[in-house]
Short mmCIF file of C-alpha atoms in Angstrom, two decimals:
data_model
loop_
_atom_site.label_atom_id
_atom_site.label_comp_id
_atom_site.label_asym_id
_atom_site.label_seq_id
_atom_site.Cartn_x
_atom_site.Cartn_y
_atom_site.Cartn_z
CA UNK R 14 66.83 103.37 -21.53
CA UNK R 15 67.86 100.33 -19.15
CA UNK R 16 71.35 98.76 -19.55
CA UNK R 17 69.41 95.82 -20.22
CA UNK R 18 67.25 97.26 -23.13
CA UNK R 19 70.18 98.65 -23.98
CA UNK R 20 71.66 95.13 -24.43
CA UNK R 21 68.61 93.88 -26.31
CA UNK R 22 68.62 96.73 -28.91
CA UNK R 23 72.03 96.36 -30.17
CA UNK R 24 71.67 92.59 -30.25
CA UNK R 25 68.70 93.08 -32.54
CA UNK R 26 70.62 95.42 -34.62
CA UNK R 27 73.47 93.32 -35.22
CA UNK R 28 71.41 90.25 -36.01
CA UNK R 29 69.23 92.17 -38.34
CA UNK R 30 71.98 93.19 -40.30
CA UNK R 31 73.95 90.11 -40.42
CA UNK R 32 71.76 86.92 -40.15
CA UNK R 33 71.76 85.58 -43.30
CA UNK R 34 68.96 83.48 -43.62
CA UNK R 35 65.73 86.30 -43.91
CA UNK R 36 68.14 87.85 -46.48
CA UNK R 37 67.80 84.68 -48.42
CA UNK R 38 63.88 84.74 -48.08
CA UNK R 39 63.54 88.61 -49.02
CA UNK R 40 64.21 87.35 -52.57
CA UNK R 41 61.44 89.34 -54.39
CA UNK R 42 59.26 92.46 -53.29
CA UNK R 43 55.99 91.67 -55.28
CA UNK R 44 53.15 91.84 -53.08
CA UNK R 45 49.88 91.05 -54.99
CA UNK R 46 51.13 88.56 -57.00
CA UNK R 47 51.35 85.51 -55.33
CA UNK R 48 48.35 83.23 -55.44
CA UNK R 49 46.55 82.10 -51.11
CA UNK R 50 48.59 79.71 -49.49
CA UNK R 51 45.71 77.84 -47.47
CA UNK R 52 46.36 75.45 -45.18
CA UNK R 53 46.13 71.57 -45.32
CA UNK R 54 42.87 69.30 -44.59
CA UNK R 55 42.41 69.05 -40.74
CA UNK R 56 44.50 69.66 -38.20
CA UNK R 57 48.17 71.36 -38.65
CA UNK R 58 50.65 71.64 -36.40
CA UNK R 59 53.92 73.76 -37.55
CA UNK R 60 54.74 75.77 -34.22
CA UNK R 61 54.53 79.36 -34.55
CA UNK R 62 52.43 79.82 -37.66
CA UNK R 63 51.62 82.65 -39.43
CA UNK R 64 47.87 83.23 -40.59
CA UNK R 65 46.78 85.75 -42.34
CA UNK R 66 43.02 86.68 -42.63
CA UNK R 67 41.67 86.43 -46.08
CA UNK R 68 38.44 89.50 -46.17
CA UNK R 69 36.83 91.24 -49.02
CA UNK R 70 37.57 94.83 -49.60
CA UNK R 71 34.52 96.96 -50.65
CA UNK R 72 36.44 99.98 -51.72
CA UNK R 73 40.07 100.56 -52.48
CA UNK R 74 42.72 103.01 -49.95
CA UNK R 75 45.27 104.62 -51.81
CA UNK R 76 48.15 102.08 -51.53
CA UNK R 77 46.44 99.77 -50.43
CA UNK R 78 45.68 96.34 -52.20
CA UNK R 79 43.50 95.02 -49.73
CA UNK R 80 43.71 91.51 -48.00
CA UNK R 81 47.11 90.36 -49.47
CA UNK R 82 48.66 93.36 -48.83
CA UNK R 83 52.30 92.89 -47.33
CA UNK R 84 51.92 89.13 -48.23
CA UNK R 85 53.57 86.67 -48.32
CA UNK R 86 57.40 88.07 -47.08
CA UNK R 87 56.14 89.91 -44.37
CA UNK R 88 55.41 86.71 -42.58
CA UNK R 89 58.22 85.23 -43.74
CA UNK R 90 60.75 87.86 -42.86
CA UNK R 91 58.88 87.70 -39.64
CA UNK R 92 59.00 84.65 -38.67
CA UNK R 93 62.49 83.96 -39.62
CA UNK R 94 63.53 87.20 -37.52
CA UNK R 95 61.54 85.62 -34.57
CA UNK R 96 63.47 82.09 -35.27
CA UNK R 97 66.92 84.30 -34.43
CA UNK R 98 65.80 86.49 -32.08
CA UNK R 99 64.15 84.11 -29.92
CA UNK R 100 63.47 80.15 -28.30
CA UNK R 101 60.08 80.73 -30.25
CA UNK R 102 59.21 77.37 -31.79
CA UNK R 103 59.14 78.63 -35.48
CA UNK R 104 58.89 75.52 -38.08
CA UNK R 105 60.45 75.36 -41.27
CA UNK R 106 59.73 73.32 -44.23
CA UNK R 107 63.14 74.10 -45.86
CA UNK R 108 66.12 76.09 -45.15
CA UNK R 109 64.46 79.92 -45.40
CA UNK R 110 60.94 79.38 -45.85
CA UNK R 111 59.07 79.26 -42.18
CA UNK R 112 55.07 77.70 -42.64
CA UNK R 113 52.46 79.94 -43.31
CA UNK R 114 48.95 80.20 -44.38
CA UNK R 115 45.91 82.38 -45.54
CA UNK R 116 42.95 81.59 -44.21
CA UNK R 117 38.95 82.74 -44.45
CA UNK R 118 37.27 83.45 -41.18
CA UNK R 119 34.81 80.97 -42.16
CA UNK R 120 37.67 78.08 -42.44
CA UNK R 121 37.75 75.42 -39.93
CA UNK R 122 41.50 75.72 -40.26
CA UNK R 123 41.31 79.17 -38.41
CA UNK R 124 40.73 77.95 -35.03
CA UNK R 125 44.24 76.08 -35.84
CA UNK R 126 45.91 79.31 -36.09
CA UNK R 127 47.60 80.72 -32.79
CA UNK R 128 47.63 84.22 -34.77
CA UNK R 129 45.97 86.00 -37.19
CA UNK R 130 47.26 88.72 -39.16
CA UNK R 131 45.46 91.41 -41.36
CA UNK R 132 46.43 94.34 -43.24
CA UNK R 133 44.90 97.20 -45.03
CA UNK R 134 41.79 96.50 -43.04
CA UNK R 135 40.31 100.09 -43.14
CA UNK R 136 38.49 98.44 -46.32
CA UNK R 137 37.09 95.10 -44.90
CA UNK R 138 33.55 93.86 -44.83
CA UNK R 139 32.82 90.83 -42.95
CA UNK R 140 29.56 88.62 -43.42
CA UNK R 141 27.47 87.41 -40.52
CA UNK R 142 29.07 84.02 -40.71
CA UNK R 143 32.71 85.63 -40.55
CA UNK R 144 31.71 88.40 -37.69
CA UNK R 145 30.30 84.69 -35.71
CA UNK R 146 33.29 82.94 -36.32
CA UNK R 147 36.01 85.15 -35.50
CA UNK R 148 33.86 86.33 -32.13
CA UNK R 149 34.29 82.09 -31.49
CA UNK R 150 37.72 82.40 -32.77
CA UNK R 151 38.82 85.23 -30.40
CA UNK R 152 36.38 84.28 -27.07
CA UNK R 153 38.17 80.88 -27.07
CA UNK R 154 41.62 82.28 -26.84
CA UNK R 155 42.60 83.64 -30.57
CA UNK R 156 44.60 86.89 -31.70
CA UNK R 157 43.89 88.79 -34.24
CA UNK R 158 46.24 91.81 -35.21
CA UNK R 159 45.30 94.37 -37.47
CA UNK R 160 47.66 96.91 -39.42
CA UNK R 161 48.61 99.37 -42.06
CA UNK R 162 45.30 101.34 -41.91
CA UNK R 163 45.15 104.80 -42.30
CA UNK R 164 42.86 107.99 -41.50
CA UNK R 165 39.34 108.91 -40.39
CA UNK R 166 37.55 107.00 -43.44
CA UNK R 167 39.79 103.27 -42.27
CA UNK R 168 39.20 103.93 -38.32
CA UNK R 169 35.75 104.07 -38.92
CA UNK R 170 35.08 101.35 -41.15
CA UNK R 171 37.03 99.07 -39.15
CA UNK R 172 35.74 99.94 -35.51
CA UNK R 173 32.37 99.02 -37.16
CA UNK R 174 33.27 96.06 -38.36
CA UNK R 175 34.95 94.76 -35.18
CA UNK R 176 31.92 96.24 -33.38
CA UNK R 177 29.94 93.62 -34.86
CA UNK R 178 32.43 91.01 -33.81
CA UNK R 179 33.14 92.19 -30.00
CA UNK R 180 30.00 95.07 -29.29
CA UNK R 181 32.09 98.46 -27.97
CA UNK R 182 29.55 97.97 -25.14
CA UNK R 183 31.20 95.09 -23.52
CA UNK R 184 34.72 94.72 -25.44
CA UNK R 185 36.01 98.95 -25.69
CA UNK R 186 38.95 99.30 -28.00
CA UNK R 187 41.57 101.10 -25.67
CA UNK R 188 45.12 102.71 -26.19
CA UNK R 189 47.75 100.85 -25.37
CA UNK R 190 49.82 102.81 -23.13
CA UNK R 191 53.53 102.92 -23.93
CA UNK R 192 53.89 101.98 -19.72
CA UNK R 193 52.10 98.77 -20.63
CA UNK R 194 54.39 95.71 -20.24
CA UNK R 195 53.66 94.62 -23.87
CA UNK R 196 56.39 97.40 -24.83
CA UNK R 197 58.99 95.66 -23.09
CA UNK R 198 58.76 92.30 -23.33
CA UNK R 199 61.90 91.62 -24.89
CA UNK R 200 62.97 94.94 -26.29
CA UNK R 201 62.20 97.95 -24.47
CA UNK R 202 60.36 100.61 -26.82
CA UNK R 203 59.36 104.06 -25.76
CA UNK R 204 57.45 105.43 -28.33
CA UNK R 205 54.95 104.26 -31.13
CA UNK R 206 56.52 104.05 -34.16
CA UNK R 207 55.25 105.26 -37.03
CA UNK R 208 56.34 103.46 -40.49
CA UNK R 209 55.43 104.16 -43.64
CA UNK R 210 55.29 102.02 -46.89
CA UNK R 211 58.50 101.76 -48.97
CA UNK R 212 56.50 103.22 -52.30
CA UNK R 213 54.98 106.45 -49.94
CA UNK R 214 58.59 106.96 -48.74
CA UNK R 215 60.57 106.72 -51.67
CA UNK R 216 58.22 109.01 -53.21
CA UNK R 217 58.13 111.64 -50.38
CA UNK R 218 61.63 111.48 -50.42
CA UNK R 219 62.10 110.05 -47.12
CA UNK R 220 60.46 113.59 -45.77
CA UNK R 221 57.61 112.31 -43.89
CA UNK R 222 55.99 109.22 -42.27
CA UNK R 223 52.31 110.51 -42.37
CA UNK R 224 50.81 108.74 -45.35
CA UNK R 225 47.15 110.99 -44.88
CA UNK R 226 48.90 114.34 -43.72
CA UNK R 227 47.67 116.38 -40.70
CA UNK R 228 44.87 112.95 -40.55
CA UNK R 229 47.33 110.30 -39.84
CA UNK R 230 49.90 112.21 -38.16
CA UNK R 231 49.51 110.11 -34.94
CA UNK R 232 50.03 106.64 -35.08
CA UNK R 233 48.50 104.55 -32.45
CA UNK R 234 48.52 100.92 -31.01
CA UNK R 235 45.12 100.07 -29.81
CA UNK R 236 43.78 96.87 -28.67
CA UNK R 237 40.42 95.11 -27.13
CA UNK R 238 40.64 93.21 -24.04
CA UNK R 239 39.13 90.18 -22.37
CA UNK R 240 37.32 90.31 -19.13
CA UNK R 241 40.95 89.12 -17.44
CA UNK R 242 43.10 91.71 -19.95
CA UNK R 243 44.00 89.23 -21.98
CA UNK R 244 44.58 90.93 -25.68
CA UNK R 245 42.30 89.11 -28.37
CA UNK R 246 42.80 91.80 -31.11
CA UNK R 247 45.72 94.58 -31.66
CA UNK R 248 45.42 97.17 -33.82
CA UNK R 249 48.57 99.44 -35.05
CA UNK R 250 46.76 102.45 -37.16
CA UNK R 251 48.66 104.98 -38.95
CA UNK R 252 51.26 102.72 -39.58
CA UNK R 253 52.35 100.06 -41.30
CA UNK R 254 54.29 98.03 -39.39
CA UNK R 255 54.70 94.83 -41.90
CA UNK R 256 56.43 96.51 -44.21
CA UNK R 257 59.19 97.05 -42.30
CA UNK R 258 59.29 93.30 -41.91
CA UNK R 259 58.73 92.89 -45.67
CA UNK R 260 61.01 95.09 -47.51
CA UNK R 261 63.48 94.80 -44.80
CA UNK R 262 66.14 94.53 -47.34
CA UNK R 263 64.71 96.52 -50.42
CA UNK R 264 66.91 99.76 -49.31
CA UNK R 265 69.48 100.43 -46.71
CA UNK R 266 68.05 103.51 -45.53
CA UNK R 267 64.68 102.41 -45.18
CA UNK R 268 66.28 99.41 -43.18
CA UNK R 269 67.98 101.44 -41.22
CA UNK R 270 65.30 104.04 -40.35
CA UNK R 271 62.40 101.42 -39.89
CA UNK R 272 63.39 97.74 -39.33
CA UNK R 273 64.03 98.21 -35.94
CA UNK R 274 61.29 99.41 -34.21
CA UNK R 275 59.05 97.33 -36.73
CA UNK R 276 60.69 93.75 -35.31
CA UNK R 277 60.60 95.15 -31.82
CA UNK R 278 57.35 95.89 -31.64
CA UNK R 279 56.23 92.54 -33.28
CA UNK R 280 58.29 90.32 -31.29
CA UNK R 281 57.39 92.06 -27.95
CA UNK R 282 53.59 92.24 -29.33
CA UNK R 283 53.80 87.98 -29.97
CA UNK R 284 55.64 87.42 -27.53
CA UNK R 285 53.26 89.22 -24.49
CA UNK R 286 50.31 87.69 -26.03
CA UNK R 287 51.69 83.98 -25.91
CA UNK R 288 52.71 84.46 -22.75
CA UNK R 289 49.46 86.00 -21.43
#
């Protein structure tokens, strides 16, 4: 590792552990039960704003909840992290509470959104009007990430899905190499990190990562390219990188063992694609 990444990694460790103010948002770890935060009639402007993609599930993953899985503290430990780390423009409407939204891919408010976020997508459907509007939403400069998907059954179903929005034909999903600059953008990874869900760990004991066995063994960061290389969708599978933005400070050990790489990766990943 470069003295400079070197540099980079213990500055993110420090400020992880001490900054004060995603401690204060990381109030309550209850995922599913927090009603969509949509945006406001007609144009928004907050800065960096978080959108997550609103989809129907048509089957359940095990641990999985579907759509507003992760939600809402992921983005707002995110965000907040990116606020410290960086000169990121991140909004907030009070002290520890950065903007962010859910929206449908048939919203007008979506094209409003520099980012979109979705989790547990290994069980999405999209309609024709969604698979039309996020192809508009992506050819005209969106970026849609995709994570916390798991095994044969989730690749599947989503490369299908996404196949209807970009054909495989003209827009191929590729691996991202861990050589491509998007690794070191600000913080200099050299591997793929794999992170699990607090509930999976806790209940493996902290023994494995893998939340499908021998099946999800590998985790990957994929992504689909514009005709210049420009990324319009990401897609981290066999992981679950949100949570380690979400339960950053549920339990010390998972903090310690996954916070890390999880806020690297997301800040280099936002970071390349506003700058590209």
């Amino acid at each position: 590792m470069s003295a400079r990444a070197t540099v980079a990694v213990s500055a993110l460790a420090l400020v992880l552990l001490f900054a004060p103010r995603a401690v204060v948002a990381q109030r309550f770890h209850a995922e599913g039960r927090f009603p969509p935060r949509f945006p406001p009639e007609g144009l928004f402007d907050r800065g960096v704003t978080f959108c997550r993609l609103m989809y129907e599930s048509d089957r359940r993953e095990a641990g999985g909840i579907g759509w507003i899985t992760d939600y809402p503290y992921a983005e707002i430990n995110f965000l907040t992290r990116v606020s410290e780390l960086t000169t990121t423009g991140v909004n907030f409407e009070s002290h520890d509470l950065p903007y962010y939204y859910v929206v449908r891919a048939t919203d007008k408010a979506l094209f409003n959104c520099p980012f979109i976020m979705a989790s547990d997508i290994g069980t999405g459907r999209f309609s024709p009007a969604e698979i039309q509007s996020l192809r508009d939403y992506l050819l005209k400069g969106g970026f849609l990430w995709v994570d916390d998907f798991w095994g044969d059954w989730a690749w599947q179903q989503w490369s299908e899905e996404i196949g209807k929005v970009l054909p495989a034909s003209e827009y191929p999903i590729q691996e991202v190499a861990l050589t491509d600059p998007l690794f070191r953008t600000l913080y200099e990874l050299n591997h793929m990190p794999q992170i699990t869900s607090i509930q999976f760990w806790r209940r493996s004991g902290g023994t494995t990562t893998s939340e499908r066995g021998e099946e999800s063994k590998t985790p990957h960061l994929r992504a689909i390219r514009d005709a210049k290389g420009r990324i319009m969708v990401l897609m981290s599978f066999n992981t679950d990188i949100g949570d380690a933005w979400e339960r950053e400070t549920e339990d010390i050990e998972f903090f310690y063992k996954f916070a890390h790489d999880g806020y690297a990766l997301g800040i280099d990943a936002l970071l390349h694609v506003m700058s590209h």
